[in-house]
Tab-separated table of C-alpha atoms and ligand atoms in Angstrom:
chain	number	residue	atom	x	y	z
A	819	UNK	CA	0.000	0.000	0.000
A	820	UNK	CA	2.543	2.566	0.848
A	821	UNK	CA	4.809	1.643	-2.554
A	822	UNK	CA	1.479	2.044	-4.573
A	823	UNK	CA	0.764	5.597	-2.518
A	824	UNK	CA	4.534	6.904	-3.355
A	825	UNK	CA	4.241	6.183	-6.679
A	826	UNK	CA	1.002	7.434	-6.848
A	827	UNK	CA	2.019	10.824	-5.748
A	828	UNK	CA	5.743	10.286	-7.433
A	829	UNK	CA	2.820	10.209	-10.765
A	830	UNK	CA	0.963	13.462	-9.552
A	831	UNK	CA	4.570	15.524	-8.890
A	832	UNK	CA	5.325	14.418	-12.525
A	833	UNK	CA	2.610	15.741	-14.333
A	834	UNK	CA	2.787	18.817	-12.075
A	835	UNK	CA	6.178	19.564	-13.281
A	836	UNK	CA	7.068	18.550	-16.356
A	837	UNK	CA	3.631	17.448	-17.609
A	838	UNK	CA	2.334	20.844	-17.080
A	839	UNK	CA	1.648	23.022	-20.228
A	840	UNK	CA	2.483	26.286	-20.686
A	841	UNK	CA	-0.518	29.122	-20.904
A	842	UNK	CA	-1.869	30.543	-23.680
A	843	UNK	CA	-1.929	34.171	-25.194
A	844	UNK	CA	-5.582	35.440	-25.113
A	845	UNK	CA	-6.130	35.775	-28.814
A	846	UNK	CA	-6.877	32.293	-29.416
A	847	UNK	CA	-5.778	32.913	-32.730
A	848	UNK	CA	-2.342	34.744	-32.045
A	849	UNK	CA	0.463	33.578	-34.376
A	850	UNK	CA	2.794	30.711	-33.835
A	851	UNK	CA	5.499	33.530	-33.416
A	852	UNK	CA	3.174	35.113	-30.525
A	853	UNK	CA	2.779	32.265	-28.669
A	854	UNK	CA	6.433	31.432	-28.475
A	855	UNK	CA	7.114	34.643	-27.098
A	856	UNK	CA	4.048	34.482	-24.538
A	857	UNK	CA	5.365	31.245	-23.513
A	858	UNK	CA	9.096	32.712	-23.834
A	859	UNK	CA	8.620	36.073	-21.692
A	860	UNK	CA	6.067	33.324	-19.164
A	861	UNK	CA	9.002	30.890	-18.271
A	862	UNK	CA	11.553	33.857	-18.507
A	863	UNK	CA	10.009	35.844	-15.573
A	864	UNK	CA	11.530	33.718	-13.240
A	865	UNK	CA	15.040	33.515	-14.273
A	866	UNK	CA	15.385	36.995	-14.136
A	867	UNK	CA	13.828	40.927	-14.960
A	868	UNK	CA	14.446	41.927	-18.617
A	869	UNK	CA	15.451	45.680	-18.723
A	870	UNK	CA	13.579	47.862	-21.737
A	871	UNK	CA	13.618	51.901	-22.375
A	872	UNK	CA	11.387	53.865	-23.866
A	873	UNK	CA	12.357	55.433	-27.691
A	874	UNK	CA	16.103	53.972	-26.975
A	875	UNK	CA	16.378	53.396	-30.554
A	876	UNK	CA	15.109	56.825	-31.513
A	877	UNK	CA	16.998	59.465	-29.787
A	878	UNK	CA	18.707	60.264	-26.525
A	879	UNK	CA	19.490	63.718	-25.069
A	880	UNK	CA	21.990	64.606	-27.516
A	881	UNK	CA	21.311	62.866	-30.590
A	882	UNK	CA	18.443	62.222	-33.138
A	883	UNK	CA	17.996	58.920	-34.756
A	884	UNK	CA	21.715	57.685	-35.821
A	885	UNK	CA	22.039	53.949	-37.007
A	886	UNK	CA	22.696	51.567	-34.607
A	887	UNK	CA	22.728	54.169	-31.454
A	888	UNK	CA	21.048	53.330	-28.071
A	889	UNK	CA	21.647	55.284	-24.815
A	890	UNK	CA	21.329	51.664	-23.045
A	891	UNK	CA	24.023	50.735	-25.245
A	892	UNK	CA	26.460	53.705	-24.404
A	893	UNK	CA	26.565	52.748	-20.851
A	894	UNK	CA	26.647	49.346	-20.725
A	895	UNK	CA	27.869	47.719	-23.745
A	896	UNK	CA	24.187	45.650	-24.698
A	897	UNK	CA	21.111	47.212	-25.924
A	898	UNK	CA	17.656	46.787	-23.849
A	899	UNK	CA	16.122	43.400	-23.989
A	900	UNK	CA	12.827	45.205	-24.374
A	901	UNK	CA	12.344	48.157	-26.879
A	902	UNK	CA	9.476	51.281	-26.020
A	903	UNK	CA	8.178	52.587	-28.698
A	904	UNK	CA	5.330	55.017	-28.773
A	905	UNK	CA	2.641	56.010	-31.695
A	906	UNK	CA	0.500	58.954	-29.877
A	907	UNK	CA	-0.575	60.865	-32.899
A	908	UNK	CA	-1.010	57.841	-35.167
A	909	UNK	CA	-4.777	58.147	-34.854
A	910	UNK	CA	-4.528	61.292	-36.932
A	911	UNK	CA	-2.497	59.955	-39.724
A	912	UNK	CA	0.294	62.340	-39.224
A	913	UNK	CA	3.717	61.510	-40.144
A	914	UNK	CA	5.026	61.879	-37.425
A	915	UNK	CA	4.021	61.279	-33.276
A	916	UNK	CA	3.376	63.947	-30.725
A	917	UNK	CA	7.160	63.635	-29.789
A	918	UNK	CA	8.189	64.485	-33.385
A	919	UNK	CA	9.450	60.327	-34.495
A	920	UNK	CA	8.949	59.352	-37.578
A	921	UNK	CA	6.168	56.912	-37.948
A	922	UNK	CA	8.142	55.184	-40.547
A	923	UNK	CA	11.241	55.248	-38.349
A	924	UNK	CA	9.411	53.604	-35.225
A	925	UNK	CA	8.430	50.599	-38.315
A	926	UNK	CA	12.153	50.093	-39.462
A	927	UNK	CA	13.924	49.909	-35.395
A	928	UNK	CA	10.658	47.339	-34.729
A	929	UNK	CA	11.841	45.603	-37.630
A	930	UNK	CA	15.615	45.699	-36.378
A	931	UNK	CA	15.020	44.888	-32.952
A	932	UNK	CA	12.933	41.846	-33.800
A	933	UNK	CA	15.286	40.887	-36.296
A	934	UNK	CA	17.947	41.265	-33.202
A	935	UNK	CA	16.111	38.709	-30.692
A	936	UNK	CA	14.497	41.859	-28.701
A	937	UNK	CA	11.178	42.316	-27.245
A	938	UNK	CA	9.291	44.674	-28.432
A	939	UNK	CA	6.435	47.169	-26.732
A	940	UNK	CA	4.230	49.782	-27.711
A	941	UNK	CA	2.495	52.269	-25.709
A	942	UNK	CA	-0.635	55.067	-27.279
A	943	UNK	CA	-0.986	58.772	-25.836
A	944	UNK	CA	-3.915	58.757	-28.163
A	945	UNK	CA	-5.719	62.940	-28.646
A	946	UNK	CA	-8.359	63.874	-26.792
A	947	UNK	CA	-11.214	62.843	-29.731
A	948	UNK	CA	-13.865	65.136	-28.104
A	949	UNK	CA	-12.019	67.927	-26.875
A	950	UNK	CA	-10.253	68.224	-29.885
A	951	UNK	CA	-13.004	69.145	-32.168
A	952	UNK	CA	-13.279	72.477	-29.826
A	953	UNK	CA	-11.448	75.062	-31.974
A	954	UNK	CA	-10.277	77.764	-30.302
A	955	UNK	CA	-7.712	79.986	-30.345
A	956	UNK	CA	-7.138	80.797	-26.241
A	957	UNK	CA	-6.643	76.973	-25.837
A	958	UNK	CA	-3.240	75.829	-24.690
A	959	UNK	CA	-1.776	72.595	-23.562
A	960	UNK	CA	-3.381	70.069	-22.481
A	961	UNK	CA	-6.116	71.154	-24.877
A	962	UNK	CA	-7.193	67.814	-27.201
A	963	UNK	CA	-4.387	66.052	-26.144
A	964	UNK	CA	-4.300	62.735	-24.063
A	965	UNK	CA	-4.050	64.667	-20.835
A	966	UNK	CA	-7.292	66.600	-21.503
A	967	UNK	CA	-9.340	65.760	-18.839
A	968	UNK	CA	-11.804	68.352	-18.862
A	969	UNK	CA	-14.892	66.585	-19.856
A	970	UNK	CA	-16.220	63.271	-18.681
A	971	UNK	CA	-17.756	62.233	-21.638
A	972	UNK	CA	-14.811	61.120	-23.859
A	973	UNK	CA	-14.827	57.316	-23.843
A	974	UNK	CA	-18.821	57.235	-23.962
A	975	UNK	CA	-19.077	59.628	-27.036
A	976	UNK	CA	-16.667	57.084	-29.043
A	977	UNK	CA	-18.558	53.918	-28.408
A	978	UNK	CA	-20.996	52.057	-30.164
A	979	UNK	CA	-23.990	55.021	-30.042
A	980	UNK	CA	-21.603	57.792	-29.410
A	981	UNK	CA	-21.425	60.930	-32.072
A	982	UNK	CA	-18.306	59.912	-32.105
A	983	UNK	CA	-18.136	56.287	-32.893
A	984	UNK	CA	-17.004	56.735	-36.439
A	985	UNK	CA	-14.175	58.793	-35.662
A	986	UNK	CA	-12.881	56.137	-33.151
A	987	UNK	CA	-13.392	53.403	-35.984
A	988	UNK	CA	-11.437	55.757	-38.116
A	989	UNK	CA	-8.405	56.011	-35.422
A	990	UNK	CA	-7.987	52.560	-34.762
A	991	UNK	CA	-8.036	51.734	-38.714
A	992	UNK	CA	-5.110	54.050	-38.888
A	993	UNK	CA	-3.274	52.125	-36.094
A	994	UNK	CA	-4.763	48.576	-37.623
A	995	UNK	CA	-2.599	49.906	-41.094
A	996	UNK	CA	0.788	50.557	-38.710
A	997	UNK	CA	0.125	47.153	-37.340
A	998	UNK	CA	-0.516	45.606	-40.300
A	999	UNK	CA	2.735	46.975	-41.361
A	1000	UNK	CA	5.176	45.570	-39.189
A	1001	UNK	CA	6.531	42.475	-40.522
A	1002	UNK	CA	9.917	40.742	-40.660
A	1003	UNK	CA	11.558	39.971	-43.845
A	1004	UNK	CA	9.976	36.509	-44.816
A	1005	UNK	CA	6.055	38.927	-44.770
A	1006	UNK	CA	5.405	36.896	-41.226
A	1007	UNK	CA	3.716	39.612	-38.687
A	1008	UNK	CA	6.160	40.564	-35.882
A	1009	UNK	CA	4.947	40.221	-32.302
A	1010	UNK	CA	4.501	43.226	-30.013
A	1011	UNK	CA	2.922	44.079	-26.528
A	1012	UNK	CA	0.508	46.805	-26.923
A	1013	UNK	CA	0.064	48.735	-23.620
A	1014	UNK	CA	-2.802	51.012	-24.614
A	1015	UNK	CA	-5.061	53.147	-22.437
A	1016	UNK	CA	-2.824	53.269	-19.576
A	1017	UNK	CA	-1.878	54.516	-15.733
A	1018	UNK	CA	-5.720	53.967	-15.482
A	1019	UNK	CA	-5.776	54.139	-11.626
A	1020	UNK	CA	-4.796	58.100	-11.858
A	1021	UNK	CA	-6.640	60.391	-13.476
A	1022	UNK	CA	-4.443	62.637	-15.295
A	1023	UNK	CA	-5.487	60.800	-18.823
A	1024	UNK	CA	-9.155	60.956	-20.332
A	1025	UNK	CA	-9.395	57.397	-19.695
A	1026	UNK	CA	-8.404	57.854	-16.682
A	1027	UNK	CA	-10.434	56.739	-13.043
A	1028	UNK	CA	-12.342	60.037	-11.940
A	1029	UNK	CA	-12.764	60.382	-15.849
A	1030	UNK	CA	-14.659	57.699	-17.204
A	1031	UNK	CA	-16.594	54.557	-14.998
A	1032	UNK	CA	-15.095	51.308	-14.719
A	1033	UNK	CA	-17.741	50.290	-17.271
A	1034	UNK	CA	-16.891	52.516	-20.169
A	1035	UNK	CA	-13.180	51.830	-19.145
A	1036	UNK	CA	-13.311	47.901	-19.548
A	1037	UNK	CA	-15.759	48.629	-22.375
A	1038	UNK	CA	-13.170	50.796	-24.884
A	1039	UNK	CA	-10.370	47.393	-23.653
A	1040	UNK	CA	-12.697	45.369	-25.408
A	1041	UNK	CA	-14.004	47.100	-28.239
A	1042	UNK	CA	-10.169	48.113	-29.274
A	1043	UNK	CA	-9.312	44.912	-28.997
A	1044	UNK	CA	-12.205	43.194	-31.014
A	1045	UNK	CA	-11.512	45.814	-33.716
A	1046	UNK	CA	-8.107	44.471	-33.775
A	1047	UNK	CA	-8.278	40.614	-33.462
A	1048	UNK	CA	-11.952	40.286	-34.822
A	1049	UNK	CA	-12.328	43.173	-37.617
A	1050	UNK	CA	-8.748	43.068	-39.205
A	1051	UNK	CA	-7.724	40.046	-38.067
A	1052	UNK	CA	-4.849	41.108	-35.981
A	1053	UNK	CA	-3.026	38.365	-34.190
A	1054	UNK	CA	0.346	38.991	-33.086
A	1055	UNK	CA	-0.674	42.092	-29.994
A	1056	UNK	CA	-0.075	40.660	-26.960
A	1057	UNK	CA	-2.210	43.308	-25.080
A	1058	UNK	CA	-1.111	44.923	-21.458
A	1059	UNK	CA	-3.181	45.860	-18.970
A	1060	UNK	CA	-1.616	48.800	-17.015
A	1061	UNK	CA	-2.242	51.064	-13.751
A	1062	UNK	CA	-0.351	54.294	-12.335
A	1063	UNK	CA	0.350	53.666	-8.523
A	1064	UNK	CA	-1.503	51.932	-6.497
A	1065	UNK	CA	-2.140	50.619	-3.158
A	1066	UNK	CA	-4.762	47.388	-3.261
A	1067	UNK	CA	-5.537	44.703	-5.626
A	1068	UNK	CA	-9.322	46.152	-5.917
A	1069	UNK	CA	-7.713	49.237	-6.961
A	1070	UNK	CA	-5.475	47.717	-9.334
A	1071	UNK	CA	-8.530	45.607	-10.833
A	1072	UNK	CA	-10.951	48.165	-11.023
A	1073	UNK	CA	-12.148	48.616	-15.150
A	1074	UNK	CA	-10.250	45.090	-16.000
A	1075	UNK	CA	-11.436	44.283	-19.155
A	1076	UNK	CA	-11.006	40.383	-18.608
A	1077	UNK	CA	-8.712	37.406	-19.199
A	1078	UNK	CA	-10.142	36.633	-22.138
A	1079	UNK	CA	-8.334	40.347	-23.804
A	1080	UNK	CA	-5.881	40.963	-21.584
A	1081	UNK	CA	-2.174	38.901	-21.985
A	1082	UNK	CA	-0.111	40.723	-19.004
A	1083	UNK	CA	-0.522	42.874	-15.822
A	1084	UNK	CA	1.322	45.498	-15.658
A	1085	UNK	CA	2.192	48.282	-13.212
A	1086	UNK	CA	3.978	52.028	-13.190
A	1087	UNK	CA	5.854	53.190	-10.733
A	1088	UNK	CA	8.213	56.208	-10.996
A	1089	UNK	CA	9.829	57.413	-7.419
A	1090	UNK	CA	8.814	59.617	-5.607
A	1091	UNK	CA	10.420	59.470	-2.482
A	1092	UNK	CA	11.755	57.951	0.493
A	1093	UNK	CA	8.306	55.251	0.539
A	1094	UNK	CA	8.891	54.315	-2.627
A	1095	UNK	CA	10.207	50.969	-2.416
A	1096	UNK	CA	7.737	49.917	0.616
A	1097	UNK	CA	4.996	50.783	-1.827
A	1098	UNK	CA	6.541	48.957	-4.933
A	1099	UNK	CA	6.848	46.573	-2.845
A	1100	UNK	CA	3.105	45.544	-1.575
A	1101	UNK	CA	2.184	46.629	-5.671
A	1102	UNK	CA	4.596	44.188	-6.982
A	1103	UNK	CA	3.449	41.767	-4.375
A	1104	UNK	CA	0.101	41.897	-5.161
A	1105	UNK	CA	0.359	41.739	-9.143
A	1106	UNK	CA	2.306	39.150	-9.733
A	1107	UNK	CA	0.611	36.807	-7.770
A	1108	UNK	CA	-2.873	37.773	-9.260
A	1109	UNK	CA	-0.500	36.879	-12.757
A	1110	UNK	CA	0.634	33.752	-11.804
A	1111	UNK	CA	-2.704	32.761	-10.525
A	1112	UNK	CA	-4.235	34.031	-14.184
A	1113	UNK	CA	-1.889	32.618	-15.812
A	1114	UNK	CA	-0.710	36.235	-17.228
A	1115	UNK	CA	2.263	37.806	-18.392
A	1116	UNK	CA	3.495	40.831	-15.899
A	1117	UNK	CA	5.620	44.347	-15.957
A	1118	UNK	CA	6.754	47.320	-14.077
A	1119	UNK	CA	6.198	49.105	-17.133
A	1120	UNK	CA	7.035	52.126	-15.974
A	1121	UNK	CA	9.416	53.833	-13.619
A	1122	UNK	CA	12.402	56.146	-12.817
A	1123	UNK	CA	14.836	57.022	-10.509
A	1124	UNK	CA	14.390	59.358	-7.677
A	1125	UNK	CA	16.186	62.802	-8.451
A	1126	UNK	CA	19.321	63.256	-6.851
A	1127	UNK	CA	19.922	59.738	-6.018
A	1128	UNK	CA	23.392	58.006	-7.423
A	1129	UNK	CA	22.823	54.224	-6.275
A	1130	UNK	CA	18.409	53.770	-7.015
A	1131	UNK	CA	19.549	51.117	-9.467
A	1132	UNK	CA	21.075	49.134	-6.984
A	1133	UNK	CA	19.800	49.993	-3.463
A	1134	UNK	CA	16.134	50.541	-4.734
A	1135	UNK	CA	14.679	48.902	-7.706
A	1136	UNK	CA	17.005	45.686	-8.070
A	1137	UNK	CA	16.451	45.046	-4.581
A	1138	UNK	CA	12.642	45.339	-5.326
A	1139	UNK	CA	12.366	43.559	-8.515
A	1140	UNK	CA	14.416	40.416	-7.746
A	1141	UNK	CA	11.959	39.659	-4.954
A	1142	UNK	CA	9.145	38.668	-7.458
A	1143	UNK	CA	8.912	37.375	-10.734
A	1144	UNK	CA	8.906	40.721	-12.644
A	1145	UNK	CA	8.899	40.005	-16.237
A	1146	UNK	CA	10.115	43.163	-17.222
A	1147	UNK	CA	11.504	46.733	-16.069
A	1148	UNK	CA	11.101	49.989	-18.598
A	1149	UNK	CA	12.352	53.486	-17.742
A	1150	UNK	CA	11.231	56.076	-19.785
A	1151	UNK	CA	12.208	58.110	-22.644
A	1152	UNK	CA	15.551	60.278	-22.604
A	1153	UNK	CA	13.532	63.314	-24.312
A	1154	UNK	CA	16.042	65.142	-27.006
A	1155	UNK	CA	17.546	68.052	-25.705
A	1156	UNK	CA	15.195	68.571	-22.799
A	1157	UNK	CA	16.442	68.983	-18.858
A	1158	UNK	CA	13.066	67.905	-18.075
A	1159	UNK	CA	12.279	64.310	-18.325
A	1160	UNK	CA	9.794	62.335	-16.220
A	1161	UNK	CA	12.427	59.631	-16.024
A	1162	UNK	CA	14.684	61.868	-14.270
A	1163	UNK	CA	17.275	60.756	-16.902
A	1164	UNK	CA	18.082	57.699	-14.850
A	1165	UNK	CA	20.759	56.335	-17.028
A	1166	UNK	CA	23.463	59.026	-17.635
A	1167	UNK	CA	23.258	60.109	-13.985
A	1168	UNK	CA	24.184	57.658	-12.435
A	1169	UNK	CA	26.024	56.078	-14.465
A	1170	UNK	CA	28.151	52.992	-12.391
A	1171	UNK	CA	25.417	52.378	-10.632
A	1172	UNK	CA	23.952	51.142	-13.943
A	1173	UNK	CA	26.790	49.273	-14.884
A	1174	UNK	CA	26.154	47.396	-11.787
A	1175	UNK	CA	22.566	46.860	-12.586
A	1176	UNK	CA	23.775	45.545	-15.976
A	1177	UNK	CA	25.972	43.151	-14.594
A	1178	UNK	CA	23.827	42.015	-12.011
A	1179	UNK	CA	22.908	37.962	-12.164
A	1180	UNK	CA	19.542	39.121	-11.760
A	1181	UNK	CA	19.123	41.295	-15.078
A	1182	UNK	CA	18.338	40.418	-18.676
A	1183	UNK	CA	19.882	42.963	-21.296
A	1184	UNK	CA	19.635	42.046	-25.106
A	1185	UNK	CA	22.679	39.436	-25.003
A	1186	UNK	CA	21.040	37.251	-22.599
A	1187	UNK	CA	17.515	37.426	-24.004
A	1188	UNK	CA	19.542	36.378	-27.629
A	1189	UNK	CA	20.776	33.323	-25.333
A	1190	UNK	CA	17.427	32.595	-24.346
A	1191	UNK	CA	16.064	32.678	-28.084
A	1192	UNK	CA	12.665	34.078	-26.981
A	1193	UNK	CA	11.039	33.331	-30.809
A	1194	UNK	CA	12.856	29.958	-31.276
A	1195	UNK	CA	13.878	30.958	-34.698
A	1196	UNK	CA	17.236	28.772	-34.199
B	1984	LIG	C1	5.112	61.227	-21.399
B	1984	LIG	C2	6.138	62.336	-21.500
B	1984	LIG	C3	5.705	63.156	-22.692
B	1984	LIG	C4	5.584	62.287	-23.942
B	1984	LIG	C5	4.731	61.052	-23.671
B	1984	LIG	C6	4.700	60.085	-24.837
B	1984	LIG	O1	5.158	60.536	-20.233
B	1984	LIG	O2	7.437	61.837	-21.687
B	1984	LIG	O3	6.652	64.187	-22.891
B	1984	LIG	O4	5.034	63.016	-24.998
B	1984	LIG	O5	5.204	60.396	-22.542
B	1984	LIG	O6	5.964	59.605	-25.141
């Protein structure tokens, strides 16, 4: 009896660890491609946190689009394992996006970085559609633009019985086309996380908390999304869920569109001071176990050193972030020429500090995700 009960449960701890299959993306109908790097970026969140940077590939503080250049790569020798890229402004069908890249541009470094090993992600400071039909010449900034959030009516007027339903349709057709678009060079679709509508726990965008209900907010998640996968047949977006700061799972949940849309949870977190890495903490805590137990992808998708600080890369966020399995770490964009950045231009300041980061065990540059072959294209 006891020989037939160990082998019994010698059966059961088989199956649970090497019988067990690997999740799914939530488009049932993603690409093969998409579903290697689901399954890639699922299994890779525990052997260590990938590093990305927003617009590395476009510009840094001193230079404008050169071949081959990456801040990342200046100071550490590797470029990001994950690539930001950002198409606010695509909705109109300008050329270029509301920080001046070229659309075009943003379509030949996805290429490259694909075509490298690299992960790439994509986040949408979409206009303000019903602000910005106010003309007027006293307006000023934020006027129309993402950060509008003077009327509470914006994500109702653009669904299905809104006056402005067909201008929404017209939007995401334009970003459908730059989707459409981006394909290696044997015409297969290249895969992407799309990290739309984001920071929806503050209320600083018009999709933001105090701006639109929960409803409407998980409603515009799921009408984007069955635009995407259902009306143009879209299947290589794995799609992000994403939050600004917060303090509870309920509050990190609240407007979740559903498993069946959403690939990864993701948080942003930029610091703010001294309570900082309590708080990222408890929100890291929280997330990725809610992940794990949905069988989701997860992110700090956001965040940036606290000003004046010469060691946050070592004595704050890797600390953090090797606690929990992560999936990835993003700081943001080194805006040309500008003193002000929301990153706090984490990399050149401190500039050892992210050496040390780099060569951290912990940490996944470009190199190591190569290793790792994340698409299997070996
Ligand atoms: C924000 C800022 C803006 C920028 C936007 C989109 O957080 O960096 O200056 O336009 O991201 O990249």
């Amino acid at each position: 009896m006891k020989t037939l009960n160990l082998t019994l449960a010698l059966i059961v701890l088989t199956l649970c660890c090497f019988g067990q299959k690997l999740p799914l993306p939530a488009d049932k109908k993603a690409t093969k491609e998409t579903v290697i790097l689901f399954q890639s970026l699922y299994e890779l969140k525990s052997k260590g946190v990938m590093y990305g940077h927003q617009d590395d590939l476009m510009y840094g503080y001193t230079w404008w689009y050169e071949k081959d250049r990456s801040d990342t790569k200046e100071m550490s020798g590797d470029y990001p394992a994950i690539a930001g890229f950002e198409l606010g402004h695509i909705e109109l069908g300008s050329e270029r996006s509301l920080d001046s890249v070229s659309f075009s541009q943003i379509a030949e470094q996805i290429k490259i970085h694909y075509k490298r090993g690299g992960i790439i992600t994509i986040s949408w400071h979409l206009n303000n559609p019903l602000t910005m039909q106010i003309r007027d010449t006293l307006t000023a900034w934020p006027h129309g633009t993402a950060w509008d959030v003077s009327s509470k009516e914006v994500v109702s007027s653009i669904l299905p019985g809104g006056k402005l339903n067909e201008l929404f349709n017209t939007w995401l057709e334009r970003l459908a086309t730059f989707f459409i678009g981006l394909k290696d060079e044997d015409g297969h679709p290249i895969p992407f996380i799309f990290r739309p509508f984001h920071e929806h726990s503050g209320s600083f965008f018009w999709w933001g908390t105090n701006i639109c209900t929960d409803q409407e907010y998980s409603a515009l998640w799921r009408y984007t999304v069955t635009f995407l996968r259902d009306k143009k047949n879209i299947h290589n977006i794995l799609y992000a869920y994403n939050t600004d700061r917060v303090t509870s799972l309920d509050q990190y949940l609240r407007g979740y569109p559903g498993d069946d849309i959403i690939d990864m949870l993701s948080l942003d977190m930029y610091d703010r001071g001294e309570q900082f890495g309590r708080e990222l903490d408890t929100a890291l805590g929280f997330v990725t176990r809610e992940a794990i137990s949905r069988n989701k992808l997860t992110a700090l998708s956001e965040t940036g050193e606290r000003k004046g600080m010469n060691n946050w890369w070592s004595s704050v966020l890797l600390p953090v972030v090797s606690k929990y399995p992560v999936g990835y770490v993003l700081t943001w964009r080194d805006a040309y020429k500008t003193k002000f950045s929301v990153s706090g231009n984490p990399i050149q300041s401190s500039p050892d500090d992210f050496k040390y980061f780099y060569n951290s065990p912990r940490t996944l540059f470009l190199k190591k995700v190569q290793e790792a072959d994340v698409y299997k294209r070996k």
